[in-house]
């Protein structure tokens, strides 16, 4: 599967919820069932270790990051078998550079094809430092950028940041989720002006999904569309979301 081509086609990519028992223990059987549902519902991929998978799985007292990623990767491979159906496995990548690189290396070993890079740990550093961090992680795994809204731990980045970010060779896509129209435009404009037609744009703006998908964006003499969504919201009603996106 060509990762860039697959993402550019536009897909429904839900975030994987963490399956727990009533005793708040990880439920592997139901975790597998959730994965099968998304695959059978027509999703084009899954994001694991981010959003509704719960960032706390990385805590030493919980220690589920590795087991959840490993189960997801094996179940996806097993479920599709020899079927010729493209499906991208995306791992959430968090923390400062040492942690993020370690998570990217693990994801690569477990056959994940891209890393969705959260920058919520970088609240006070300069944009120059953050860009260097992004480049370091991108050397380990194809990169999906993530513009997270400030209300849940993200930070506001300048247009200049996104323009330089768009030049990272290993960048394959960006999840745009600032819940802000002007900041959304900054990302699209940066990708257009960097002439990165090979970088897929995905919405994470739960407050603006339909209009994000319908709007033609024009910058630098180019017209780009947000082609799909990488959303926790699409973790439910996934089949209907697929039908609507494909309509």
CSV table of N, CA and C in Angstrom, one decimal, residues 2-77:
chain,number,residue,atom,x,y,z
A,2,UNK,N,0.6,2.2,-0.9
A,2,UNK,CA,1.3,3.5,-0.9
A,2,UNK,C,0.5,4.4,0.1
A,3,UNK,N,1.2,4.7,1.2
A,3,UNK,CA,0.6,5.5,2.3
A,3,UNK,C,0.1,6.8,1.8
A,4,UNK,N,0.9,7.5,1.0
A,4,UNK,CA,0.5,8.9,0.5
A,4,UNK,C,-0.8,8.8,-0.3
A,5,UNK,N,-0.8,7.8,-1.3
A,5,UNK,CA,-1.9,7.7,-2.2
A,5,UNK,C,-3.2,7.3,-1.4
A,6,UNK,N,-3.0,6.4,-0.4
A,6,UNK,CA,-4.2,6.0,0.4
A,6,UNK,C,-4.7,7.2,1.1
A,7,UNK,N,-3.9,8.0,1.8
A,7,UNK,CA,-4.4,9.1,2.6
A,7,UNK,C,-5.1,10.2,1.7
A,8,UNK,N,-4.5,10.4,0.5
A,8,UNK,CA,-5.0,11.4,-0.4
A,8,UNK,C,-6.3,11.0,-1.0
A,9,UNK,N,-6.6,9.7,-1.0
A,9,UNK,CA,-8.0,9.3,-1.5
A,9,UNK,C,-9.1,9.8,-0.6
A,10,UNK,N,-8.8,10.0,0.7
A,10,UNK,CA,-9.8,10.5,1.6
A,10,UNK,C,-10.5,9.4,2.3
A,11,UNK,N,-10.4,9.3,3.6
A,11,UNK,CA,-11.0,8.2,4.3
A,11,UNK,C,-11.6,8.6,5.7
A,12,UNK,N,-12.4,7.8,6.2
A,12,UNK,CA,-12.9,7.9,7.6
A,12,UNK,C,-11.9,7.1,8.4
A,13,UNK,N,-11.2,7.8,9.3
A,13,UNK,CA,-10.2,7.2,10.2
A,13,UNK,C,-10.6,7.5,11.7
A,14,UNK,N,-11.2,6.6,12.4
A,14,UNK,CA,-11.6,6.8,13.8
A,14,UNK,C,-10.4,6.6,14.7
A,15,UNK,N,-10.5,7.2,15.9
A,15,UNK,CA,-9.6,6.9,17.0
A,15,UNK,C,-10.2,5.7,17.7
A,16,UNK,N,-9.3,4.8,18.1
A,16,UNK,CA,-9.7,3.6,18.8
A,16,UNK,C,-10.0,3.8,20.2
A,17,UNK,N,-11.3,3.6,20.7
A,17,UNK,CA,-11.6,3.7,22.1
A,17,UNK,C,-10.9,2.6,22.9
A,18,UNK,N,-10.5,2.9,24.1
A,18,UNK,CA,-9.9,1.8,24.9
A,18,UNK,C,-11.1,1.0,25.6
A,19,UNK,N,-11.1,-0.3,25.4
A,19,UNK,CA,-12.1,-1.2,25.9
A,19,UNK,C,-11.8,-1.6,27.3
A,20,UNK,N,-12.7,-1.3,28.2
A,20,UNK,CA,-12.5,-1.6,29.6
A,20,UNK,C,-13.7,-2.4,30.2
A,21,UNK,N,-13.4,-3.2,31.2
A,21,UNK,CA,-14.5,-3.9,31.9
A,21,UNK,C,-15.1,-3.0,32.9
A,22,UNK,N,-16.1,-3.4,33.5
A,22,UNK,CA,-16.8,-2.6,34.6
A,22,UNK,C,-15.8,-2.4,35.8
A,23,UNK,N,-14.8,-3.2,35.9
A,23,UNK,CA,-13.8,-3.1,36.9
A,23,UNK,C,-12.6,-2.2,36.5
A,24,UNK,N,-12.8,-1.6,35.3
A,24,UNK,CA,-11.8,-0.7,34.7
A,24,UNK,C,-10.5,-1.4,34.4
A,25,UNK,N,-10.6,-2.7,34.0
A,25,UNK,CA,-9.5,-3.5,33.5
A,25,UNK,C,-9.6,-3.5,31.9
A,26,UNK,N,-8.4,-3.6,31.3
A,26,UNK,CA,-8.4,-3.7,29.9
A,26,UNK,C,-9.1,-5.0,29.4
A,27,UNK,N,-10.0,-4.8,28.4
A,27,UNK,CA,-10.8,-6.0,27.9
A,27,UNK,C,-10.3,-6.3,26.5
A,28,UNK,N,-9.4,-7.2,26.4
A,28,UNK,CA,-8.8,-7.5,25.1
A,28,UNK,C,-9.8,-8.1,24.1
A,29,UNK,N,-10.8,-8.9,24.6
A,29,UNK,CA,-11.8,-9.5,23.7
A,29,UNK,C,-12.6,-8.4,23.0
A,30,UNK,N,-13.1,-7.4,23.8
A,30,UNK,CA,-13.9,-6.4,23.3
A,30,UNK,C,-13.1,-5.4,22.5
A,31,UNK,N,-11.8,-5.2,22.8
A,31,UNK,CA,-10.9,-4.4,22.0
A,31,UNK,C,-10.8,-4.9,20.6
A,32,UNK,N,-10.7,-6.2,20.5
A,32,UNK,CA,-10.6,-6.9,19.2
A,32,UNK,C,-11.9,-6.7,18.4
A,33,UNK,N,-13.0,-6.8,19.1
A,33,UNK,CA,-14.3,-6.6,18.5
A,33,UNK,C,-14.5,-5.2,18.0
A,34,UNK,N,-14.1,-4.2,18.7
A,34,UNK,CA,-14.1,-2.9,18.2
A,34,UNK,C,-13.3,-2.7,16.9
A,35,UNK,N,-12.1,-3.2,16.9
A,35,UNK,CA,-11.3,-3.1,15.7
A,35,UNK,C,-12.0,-3.8,14.5
A,36,UNK,N,-12.6,-4.9,14.7
A,36,UNK,CA,-13.3,-5.6,13.6
A,36,UNK,C,-14.4,-4.8,13.1
A,37,UNK,N,-15.2,-4.1,14.0
A,37,UNK,CA,-16.3,-3.3,13.6
A,37,UNK,C,-15.8,-2.2,12.7
A,38,UNK,N,-14.7,-1.5,13.0
A,38,UNK,CA,-14.2,-0.4,12.2
A,38,UNK,C,-13.7,-0.9,10.8
A,39,UNK,N,-13.1,-2.1,10.8
A,39,UNK,CA,-12.6,-2.6,9.6
A,39,UNK,C,-13.8,-3.0,8.7
A,40,UNK,N,-14.8,-3.6,9.3
A,40,UNK,CA,-16.0,-4.1,8.5
A,40,UNK,C,-16.9,-2.9,8.1
A,41,UNK,N,-16.8,-1.8,8.9
A,41,UNK,CA,-17.6,-0.6,8.6
A,41,UNK,C,-17.1,0.2,7.4
A,42,UNK,N,-15.9,-0.1,6.9
A,42,UNK,CA,-15.3,0.5,5.8
A,42,UNK,C,-14.4,1.6,6.1
A,43,UNK,N,-13.9,1.7,7.3
A,43,UNK,CA,-12.9,2.8,7.7
A,43,UNK,C,-11.6,2.5,6.9
A,44,UNK,N,-10.9,3.6,6.6
A,44,UNK,CA,-9.7,3.5,5.8
A,44,UNK,C,-8.5,3.3,6.7
A,45,UNK,N,-8.7,3.3,8.0
A,45,UNK,CA,-7.5,3.2,8.9
A,45,UNK,C,-8.0,3.4,10.3
A,46,UNK,N,-7.1,3.3,11.2
A,46,UNK,CA,-7.4,3.5,12.7
A,46,UNK,C,-6.2,4.2,13.3
A,47,UNK,N,-6.6,5.1,14.3
A,47,UNK,CA,-5.5,5.8,15.1
A,47,UNK,C,-5.5,5.2,16.5
A,48,UNK,N,-4.4,4.7,16.9
A,48,UNK,CA,-4.3,4.0,18.2
A,48,UNK,C,-3.3,4.7,19.1
A,49,UNK,N,-3.7,4.9,20.4
A,49,UNK,CA,-2.8,5.5,21.3
A,49,UNK,C,-3.0,7.0,21.3
A,50,UNK,N,-4.1,7.5,20.9
A,50,UNK,CA,-4.4,8.9,20.9
A,50,UNK,C,-5.9,9.1,21.1
A,51,UNK,N,-6.3,10.2,21.6
A,51,UNK,CA,-7.8,10.6,21.8
A,51,UNK,C,-8.4,9.5,22.7
A,52,UNK,N,-9.4,8.8,22.2
A,52,UNK,CA,-10.3,7.9,23.1
A,52,UNK,C,-9.5,6.7,23.5
A,53,UNK,N,-8.3,6.4,22.9
A,53,UNK,CA,-7.5,5.3,23.5
A,53,UNK,C,-7.0,5.7,24.9
A,54,UNK,N,-7.0,7.0,25.1
A,54,UNK,CA,-6.6,7.6,26.4
A,54,UNK,C,-5.1,7.7,26.5
A,55,UNK,N,-4.6,8.9,26.7
A,55,UNK,CA,-3.2,9.2,26.8
A,55,UNK,C,-2.6,8.5,28.0
A,56,UNK,N,-3.4,8.3,29.0
A,56,UNK,CA,-3.0,7.7,30.3
A,56,UNK,C,-2.4,6.3,30.1
A,57,UNK,N,-2.7,5.6,29.0
A,57,UNK,CA,-2.1,4.3,28.8
A,57,UNK,C,-0.6,4.3,28.9
A,58,UNK,N,0.0,5.5,28.7
A,58,UNK,CA,1.5,5.6,28.8
A,58,UNK,C,2.0,5.7,30.2
A,59,UNK,N,1.1,5.9,31.2
A,59,UNK,CA,1.6,6.0,32.6
A,59,UNK,C,2.2,4.7,33.0
A,60,UNK,N,3.3,4.8,33.8
A,60,UNK,CA,4.0,3.6,34.2
A,60,UNK,C,3.1,2.7,35.1
A,61,UNK,N,2.2,3.3,35.8
A,61,UNK,CA,1.3,2.5,36.7
A,61,UNK,C,0.2,1.8,35.9
A,62,UNK,N,0.0,2.2,34.6
A,62,UNK,CA,-1.0,1.5,33.7
A,62,UNK,C,-0.3,0.6,32.7
A,63,UNK,N,0.7,1.2,32.0
A,63,UNK,CA,1.6,0.5,31.1
A,63,UNK,C,0.9,-0.3,30.1
A,64,UNK,N,0.0,0.4,29.3
A,64,UNK,CA,-0.8,-0.3,28.3
A,64,UNK,C,-0.4,0.1,26.9
A,65,UNK,N,0.5,1.1,26.8
A,65,UNK,CA,0.7,1.6,25.4
A,65,UNK,C,1.2,0.5,24.5
A,66,UNK,N,2.3,-0.2,24.9
A,66,UNK,CA,2.8,-1.3,24.1
A,66,UNK,C,1.8,-2.4,23.8
A,67,UNK,N,1.1,-2.9,24.9
A,67,UNK,CA,0.2,-4.0,24.6
A,67,UNK,C,-1.0,-3.6,23.7
A,68,UNK,N,-1.5,-2.4,23.9
A,68,UNK,CA,-2.7,-2.0,23.0
A,68,UNK,C,-2.2,-1.8,21.6
A,69,UNK,N,-1.1,-1.2,21.3
A,69,UNK,CA,-0.6,-1.1,19.9
A,69,UNK,C,-0.3,-2.5,19.3
A,70,UNK,N,0.3,-3.4,20.1
A,70,UNK,CA,0.6,-4.7,19.6
A,70,UNK,C,-0.7,-5.5,19.3
A,71,UNK,N,-1.7,-5.4,20.2
A,71,UNK,CA,-2.9,-6.1,19.9
A,71,UNK,C,-3.6,-5.6,18.6
A,72,UNK,N,-3.6,-4.2,18.5
A,72,UNK,CA,-4.3,-3.6,17.4
A,72,UNK,C,-3.6,-4.0,16.1
A,73,UNK,N,-2.3,-4.0,16.0
A,73,UNK,CA,-1.6,-4.3,14.8
A,73,UNK,C,-1.8,-5.8,14.4
A,74,UNK,N,-1.7,-6.7,15.4
A,74,UNK,CA,-1.9,-8.1,15.1
A,74,UNK,C,-3.3,-8.4,14.6
A,75,UNK,N,-4.3,-7.8,15.3
A,75,UNK,CA,-5.7,-8.0,14.9
A,75,UNK,C,-6.0,-7.5,13.5
A,76,UNK,N,-5.5,-6.4,13.2
A,76,UNK,CA,-5.7,-5.8,11.8
A,76,UNK,C,-5.1,-6.7,10.8
A,77,UNK,N,-3.9,-7.2,11.0
A,77,UNK,CA,-3.3,-8.1,10.1
A,77,UNK,C,-4.0,-9.4,10.0
